[in-house]
Amino acid sequence: MKIITPIKQVPETSNVKMDEETGTMVRDGVESIINPLDLYAIEAAIELKEEHGGEVIAVTMGPPSAEKAIKEAIAMGCDDGILLSGREFAGADTWATAYTLSRCIDDIGDYDLIFCGLQATDGDTAQVGPGIASFLDLPLATYVSSIEDVHIADDTTYTEPDENYIELERLLEEGYEKLRMPLPALITVVKEINFPRLPTLSGKRKARDKDVTPKNSEHIEMKEEYLGLQGSPTRVVNIDRPKVTRGGKMIDARDESKQEEAVEELINYLNANELL
Amino acid sequence: MRYNPVTEEILAELKEIVGEKNVLSEKEKIEAYSHDETPKEKYARMPEVVVKPSSTEEVQSVVKLANRELIPVTPRGAGSGLSGGAIPEHGGIVLSVENMDEVIEYDFDNMMMVLQGGVITNNVQEDLAEEGLFFAGYPMSLESCFIGGNIAENAGGGKAVKYGVTGRYVMGMEVVLPTGEVMELGGKRVKDVTGYDLKKLMIGSEGTLGIVTETTIKLLPKPTKEVALLVLFDDPDTAISTVPKIMTETGIIPTGIEFMDRRSVQASCEYLNEHLPYQDCGAMLLIEVDGAEEEQVENDYFKIGEICEENGAQEVYVADNHTTRERVWDVRRNIAEAFMVVSPEQSLEDIVVPIASIPDLIPELDKLSEKYDIQIPCYGHAGDGNLHATLVKNPEHSMEEWYEIEEKCLEDMYEVTYKLGGTISGEHGIGSKRKKYFPDAVSETELELMKKIKKAFDPNNIMNPGKIFDLD
Ligand SMILES: Cc1cc2nc3c(=O)[nH]c(=O)nc-3n(C[C@H](O)[C@H](O)[C@H](O)COP(=O)(O)OP(=O)(O)OC[C@H]3O[C@@H](n4cnc5c(N)ncnc54)[C@H](O)[C@@H]3O)c2cc1C
């Protein structure tokens, strides 16, 4: 089985500071890590590989320093990685990014599954995974919380759709949805799916010894006009910080005579908001 | 020693000194000052009053009053202590330095800073990080404990293998003596052999010789890269016997080497819902290296990790960013918390032996566990030879049985520790919790000399009486 995991390098935001004046993040000295949600995609891919055999290839588009993300993915257990890096990619929006990644994945070829994280913590758009699926004309399942079964016929030419499928569960607002999809397919995963492993020393050794040579549009066939800023239909006009207005509800239960009433009020409130 | 009670007149005088709102005497409000992090049921004592001075002068006035009226004064930091140090054994006044939380000076030319005794240790770090500096005193409780409390206990922590303990970084201090005088010790001089080193005497004196109102601490350039290795072993012996080799065979001094036995790991991982493959592992080491160059740190952790592999490690996990480092440190940091859920009746110990003797200590602890039919999970700063073996009450034992077992088992445990060239506390101190065992830990000559020193500082024995040892 060949699984591809597109990943993104993002700033480590758990202890990040905001510049109060500009409303932007202070990037000085901030570490870069693999987008936390992509770790679940990597874990899901590695688990499948461990069960069924095959290989997992991580793909990222980013500056040359994004090599670190590829190496981290290899240290976790991916077999190989491709770094797409070049001036022509700079300024890409989700559409151009999805296009570029889809070209690279097409170039790898012969894949059975593509696993993406739900979204990246820096942009929060959740568009790149579905975008890749659409460029590659693949069936897509988002918000996947569990993989039940993967079935691949010995003959992997995908002529018999019923013989090559994945069964999974998607997280919906009010429950789960079970799906069976023909392969190859793309899925985006949520945190419920697994517990990502930590990289090991032997993984780090493998990653250290691996050459990750950046590839660009000279190595992979791509339409120049679809790349980078010029290929991006999205324009960022303004960045605004939303005002967070969280309301609180106080239920008075200070004196004992009111406590029963208070419990009832709380239950009613939770019921009314469908929280019970 | 007979002490006098805190009367209405004295309360009025205290309010005069620190202001009405900084004097607490209602039961509900002072209850929080009756205990530290030792088990409440056993060690807590109510103060008569809590005072919260805001300046050195106010501390002086309170202490002078107490000395004049023969009322005990117990200095208190954040109350995170693990030996009962901040508990008012004899009632009287608890003097909390919580209002004295100002940074007085950043002196970056000397790489030092001057601060009041009530500054939270971690707050110092946050300010300094922006300057590329840090304070190397690093107890695991750093998000709550105060710098004054760290000095009074000479706190250690998770980075002591490389950086040593708090005392190494204390350059100077201002102390209010039990008689009320103020004394400056040390300063910004890197070297100083002008007379006895009274500053060192104050460090680790557990609030019995005076109150640290201000201190000057030394800062270091902050390492830019830190990597933690979480290493899984089949059993504690294999893990522990690897510890000395980590340093002798690589020539690298890690910042910390933390040990966790099977029980500690399981309790903590379950508590955290951590899914590392801990089920089949008998012990873990958490090893951290730091440095200014990424490449150097990478070489270091590879060398150390490879020594672990050669010594039979099941797996070596590498945490080289903030998120993964926090994840592995969480396993270590939450052990005590996790055991609180398992059983709140426990005795958290702090024995310390020469590092090469740790492999001999572990089987002895197993024997004690069997002999007394209790669990003794063991974790701690293996790289310093300092282990927090913890006696956990067997739910089948009654409280009376437990207290008896606790006492006997501690006697046995300390006996073993002495035999290995160790002693009863590495970083938590004697306080009231270990006072009973203290005379066995030192020679008679030493004990007598300590008593004379105490009397010279505190002729009326009002400063944190009932701690470390009793005066006759
Ligand atoms: C979860 C946890 C983890 C911990 N980890 C570590 C660790 O890694 N290493 C370690 O060494 N300890 C550790 N401790 C123990 C404790 O945090 C330290 O001993 C700490 O230094 C106590 O500081 P504090 O401000 O809480 O002092 P308190 O508990 O308030 O007081 C401790 C002693 O210091 C005296 N004192 C306090 N302030 C002053 C002052 N200004 N002048 C004179 N005397 C004073 C008190 O009288 C008392 O004797 C840990 C505790 C907890 C709860």
CSV table of N, CA and C in Angstrom, one decimal, chain A residues 12-15 17 29 31-34 36 39 68 72 75-76 194-209, chain B residues 126 130 225-226 229-230 273-276 294 298-299 301-302 304-306 309 315-325 327-328:
chain,number,residue,atom,x,y,z
A,12,GLU,N,5.3,27.1,16.1
A,12,GLU,CA,4.8,26.5,17.3
A,12,GLU,C,4.1,27.5,18.1
A,13,THR,N,2.8,27.3,18.3
A,13,THR,CA,2.0,28.5,18.8
A,13,THR,C,1.6,28.3,20.2
A,14,SER,N,2.0,27.2,20.9
A,14,SER,CA,1.5,27.0,22.3
A,14,SER,C,2.0,28.1,23.2
A,15,ASN,N,3.2,28.7,22.9
A,15,ASN,CA,3.6,29.8,23.8
A,15,ASN,C,4.0,31.0,23.0
A,17,LYS,N,3.7,34.8,21.4
A,17,LYS,CA,3.3,36.1,21.8
A,17,LYS,C,2.7,36.9,20.7
A,29,GLY,N,12.4,33.9,17.0
A,29,GLY,CA,12.8,32.8,17.9
A,29,GLY,C,11.7,31.8,18.1
A,31,GLU,N,9.9,28.4,17.3
A,31,GLU,CA,10.2,27.2,16.6
A,31,GLU,C,9.2,26.8,15.5
A,32,SER,N,9.7,26.1,14.5
A,32,SER,CA,8.8,25.6,13.5
A,32,SER,C,8.5,24.1,13.8
A,33,ILE,N,7.3,23.7,13.6
A,33,ILE,CA,6.9,22.3,13.9
A,33,ILE,C,6.0,21.8,12.8
A,34,ILE,N,5.8,20.5,12.7
A,34,ILE,CA,4.8,20.0,11.8
A,34,ILE,C,3.4,20.4,12.4
A,36,PRO,N,0.2,20.5,14.1
A,36,PRO,CA,-0.2,19.4,15.0
A,36,PRO,C,-1.2,18.5,14.5
A,39,LEU,N,0.0,15.5,12.4
A,39,LEU,CA,0.6,14.4,13.1
A,39,LEU,C,-0.4,13.2,13.1
A,68,LYS,N,13.1,20.3,7.7
A,68,LYS,CA,13.0,19.8,9.1
A,68,LYS,C,11.7,19.0,9.3
A,72,GLU,N,11.3,15.2,10.4
A,72,GLU,CA,10.5,14.8,11.6
A,72,GLU,C,9.5,13.7,11.2
A,75,ALA,N,11.4,10.6,10.9
A,75,ALA,CA,11.7,10.1,12.3
A,75,ALA,C,10.5,9.4,12.9
A,76,MET,N,9.3,9.9,12.6
A,76,MET,CA,8.1,9.2,13.2
A,76,MET,C,7.9,7.9,12.5
A,194,ASN,N,-6.6,8.9,16.6
A,194,ASN,CA,-5.5,8.2,17.1
A,194,ASN,C,-4.6,9.0,18.1
A,195,PHE,N,-3.6,8.4,18.6
A,195,PHE,CA,-2.6,9.2,19.5
A,195,PHE,C,-1.3,9.2,18.7
A,196,PRO,N,-0.9,10.3,18.2
A,196,PRO,CA,0.4,10.3,17.4
A,196,PRO,C,1.6,9.9,18.2
A,197,ARG,N,2.4,9.1,17.6
A,197,ARG,CA,3.6,8.6,18.3
A,197,ARG,C,4.7,9.7,18.4
A,198,LEU,N,5.7,9.5,19.2
A,198,LEU,CA,6.8,10.4,19.3
A,198,LEU,C,7.9,9.8,18.3
A,199,PRO,N,8.7,10.7,17.7
A,199,PRO,CA,9.8,10.2,16.9
A,199,PRO,C,10.8,9.4,17.8
A,200,THR,N,11.4,8.4,17.2
A,200,THR,CA,12.4,7.6,18.0
A,200,THR,C,13.8,8.0,17.6
A,201,LEU,N,14.8,7.5,18.3
A,201,LEU,CA,16.2,7.7,18.0
A,201,LEU,C,16.5,7.0,16.7
A,202,SER,N,16.0,5.8,16.5
A,202,SER,CA,16.3,5.1,15.2
A,202,SER,C,15.7,5.9,14.1
A,203,GLY,N,14.5,6.4,14.3
A,203,GLY,CA,13.8,7.2,13.3
A,203,GLY,C,14.7,8.5,13.0
A,204,LYS,N,15.2,9.1,14.0
A,204,LYS,CA,16.0,10.3,13.8
A,204,LYS,C,17.3,10.0,13.1
A,205,ARG,N,17.8,8.8,13.3
A,205,ARG,CA,19.0,8.3,12.6
A,205,ARG,C,18.7,8.2,11.1
A,206,LYS,N,17.6,7.5,10.9
A,206,LYS,CA,17.2,7.4,9.5
A,206,LYS,C,17.0,8.7,8.8
A,207,ALA,N,16.3,9.6,9.5
A,207,ALA,CA,16.1,11.0,9.0
A,207,ALA,C,17.4,11.7,8.7
A,208,ARG,N,18.3,11.6,9.7
A,208,ARG,CA,19.6,12.3,9.5
A,208,ARG,C,20.3,11.8,8.3
A,209,ASP,N,20.3,10.5,8.0
A,209,ASP,CA,21.0,10.0,6.9
A,209,ASP,C,20.3,10.1,5.6
B,126,GLU,N,10.2,34.1,32.6
B,126,GLU,CA,9.5,34.7,31.5
B,126,GLU,C,10.1,36.1,31.1
B,130,GLU,N,13.2,37.0,27.1
B,130,GLU,CA,13.3,38.0,26.1
B,130,GLU,C,14.7,38.6,26.0
B,225,LYS,N,18.7,25.7,22.4
B,225,LYS,CA,18.1,24.4,21.9
B,225,LYS,C,18.1,23.4,23.1
B,226,GLU,N,16.9,22.8,23.3
B,226,GLU,CA,16.8,21.8,24.4
B,226,GLU,C,16.1,20.5,23.8
B,229,LEU,N,15.1,13.2,25.9
B,229,LEU,CA,15.0,11.8,25.4
B,229,LEU,C,14.1,11.1,26.5
B,230,LEU,N,13.1,10.4,26.0
B,230,LEU,CA,12.4,9.5,27.0
B,230,LEU,C,12.7,8.1,26.6
B,273,ASN,N,-3.8,10.1,30.3
B,273,ASN,CA,-4.3,9.5,29.1
B,273,ASN,C,-3.2,9.5,28.0
B,274,GLU,N,-2.0,9.2,28.4
B,274,GLU,CA,-0.8,9.2,27.5
B,274,GLU,C,-0.7,7.8,26.9
B,275,HIS,N,-0.7,7.7,25.6
B,275,HIS,CA,-0.7,6.4,25.0
B,275,HIS,C,0.7,5.9,24.5
B,276,LEU,N,1.8,6.4,25.1
B,276,LEU,CA,3.1,5.8,24.8
B,276,LEU,C,3.0,4.4,25.2
B,294,GLU,N,22.4,24.0,17.6
B,294,GLU,CA,21.5,22.9,17.3
B,294,GLU,C,22.3,21.6,17.0
B,298,GLU,N,22.3,18.1,18.9
B,298,GLU,CA,22.0,16.8,18.2
B,298,GLU,C,23.0,15.7,18.4
B,299,ASN,N,24.3,16.1,18.2
B,299,ASN,CA,25.3,15.2,18.5
B,299,ASN,C,25.3,14.6,19.9
B,301,TYR,N,22.7,14.4,21.9
B,301,TYR,CA,21.6,13.4,22.3
B,301,TYR,C,21.7,12.1,21.5
B,302,PHE,N,22.3,12.2,20.3
B,302,PHE,CA,22.6,10.9,19.6
B,302,PHE,C,23.6,10.0,20.5
B,304,ILE,N,24.1,10.1,23.7
B,304,ILE,CA,23.5,9.6,24.9
B,304,ILE,C,22.5,8.5,24.6
B,305,GLY,N,21.7,8.8,23.5
B,305,GLY,CA,20.7,7.8,23.1
B,305,GLY,C,21.3,6.5,22.7
B,306,GLU,N,22.5,6.6,22.1
B,306,GLU,CA,23.1,5.3,21.7
B,306,GLU,C,23.6,4.5,22.9
B,309,GLU,N,20.7,2.7,24.1
B,309,GLU,CA,20.4,1.6,23.3
B,309,GLU,C,21.4,0.4,23.6
B,315,GLU,N,13.3,1.4,23.9
B,315,GLU,CA,13.0,2.4,22.9
B,315,GLU,C,13.5,3.8,23.4
B,316,VAL,N,14.0,4.6,22.5
B,316,VAL,CA,14.5,6.0,22.8
B,316,VAL,C,13.6,6.9,22.0
B,317,TYR,N,12.8,7.7,22.7
B,317,TYR,CA,12.0,8.7,22.0
B,317,TYR,C,12.7,10.0,22.1
B,318,VAL,N,12.6,10.8,21.0
B,318,VAL,CA,13.3,12.1,21.0
B,318,VAL,C,12.2,13.2,20.9
B,319,ALA,N,12.3,14.1,21.9
B,319,ALA,CA,11.4,15.3,21.9
B,319,ALA,C,12.2,16.5,21.7
B,320,ASP,N,12.1,17.1,20.5
B,320,ASP,CA,13.0,18.2,20.2
B,320,ASP,C,12.3,19.5,19.9
B,321,ASN,N,11.0,19.5,20.2
B,321,ASN,CA,10.3,20.8,20.1
B,321,ASN,C,9.5,21.0,21.4
B,322,HIS,N,9.0,22.2,21.5
B,322,HIS,CA,8.3,22.6,22.8
B,322,HIS,C,7.2,21.6,23.1
B,323,THR,N,6.4,21.3,22.0
B,323,THR,CA,5.2,20.5,22.2
B,323,THR,C,5.6,19.1,22.7
B,324,THR,N,6.5,18.5,22.0
B,324,THR,CA,6.9,17.1,22.4
B,324,THR,C,7.6,17.1,23.7
B,325,ARG,N,8.4,18.1,24.0
B,325,ARG,CA,9.2,18.2,25.2
B,325,ARG,C,8.2,18.3,26.4
B,327,ARG,N,5.2,17.2,26.4
B,327,ARG,CA,4.5,15.9,26.5
B,327,ARG,C,5.3,14.9,27.3
B,328,VAL,N,6.6,14.8,27.1
B,328,VAL,CA,7.4,13.9,27.9
B,328,VAL,C,7.6,14.3,29.3
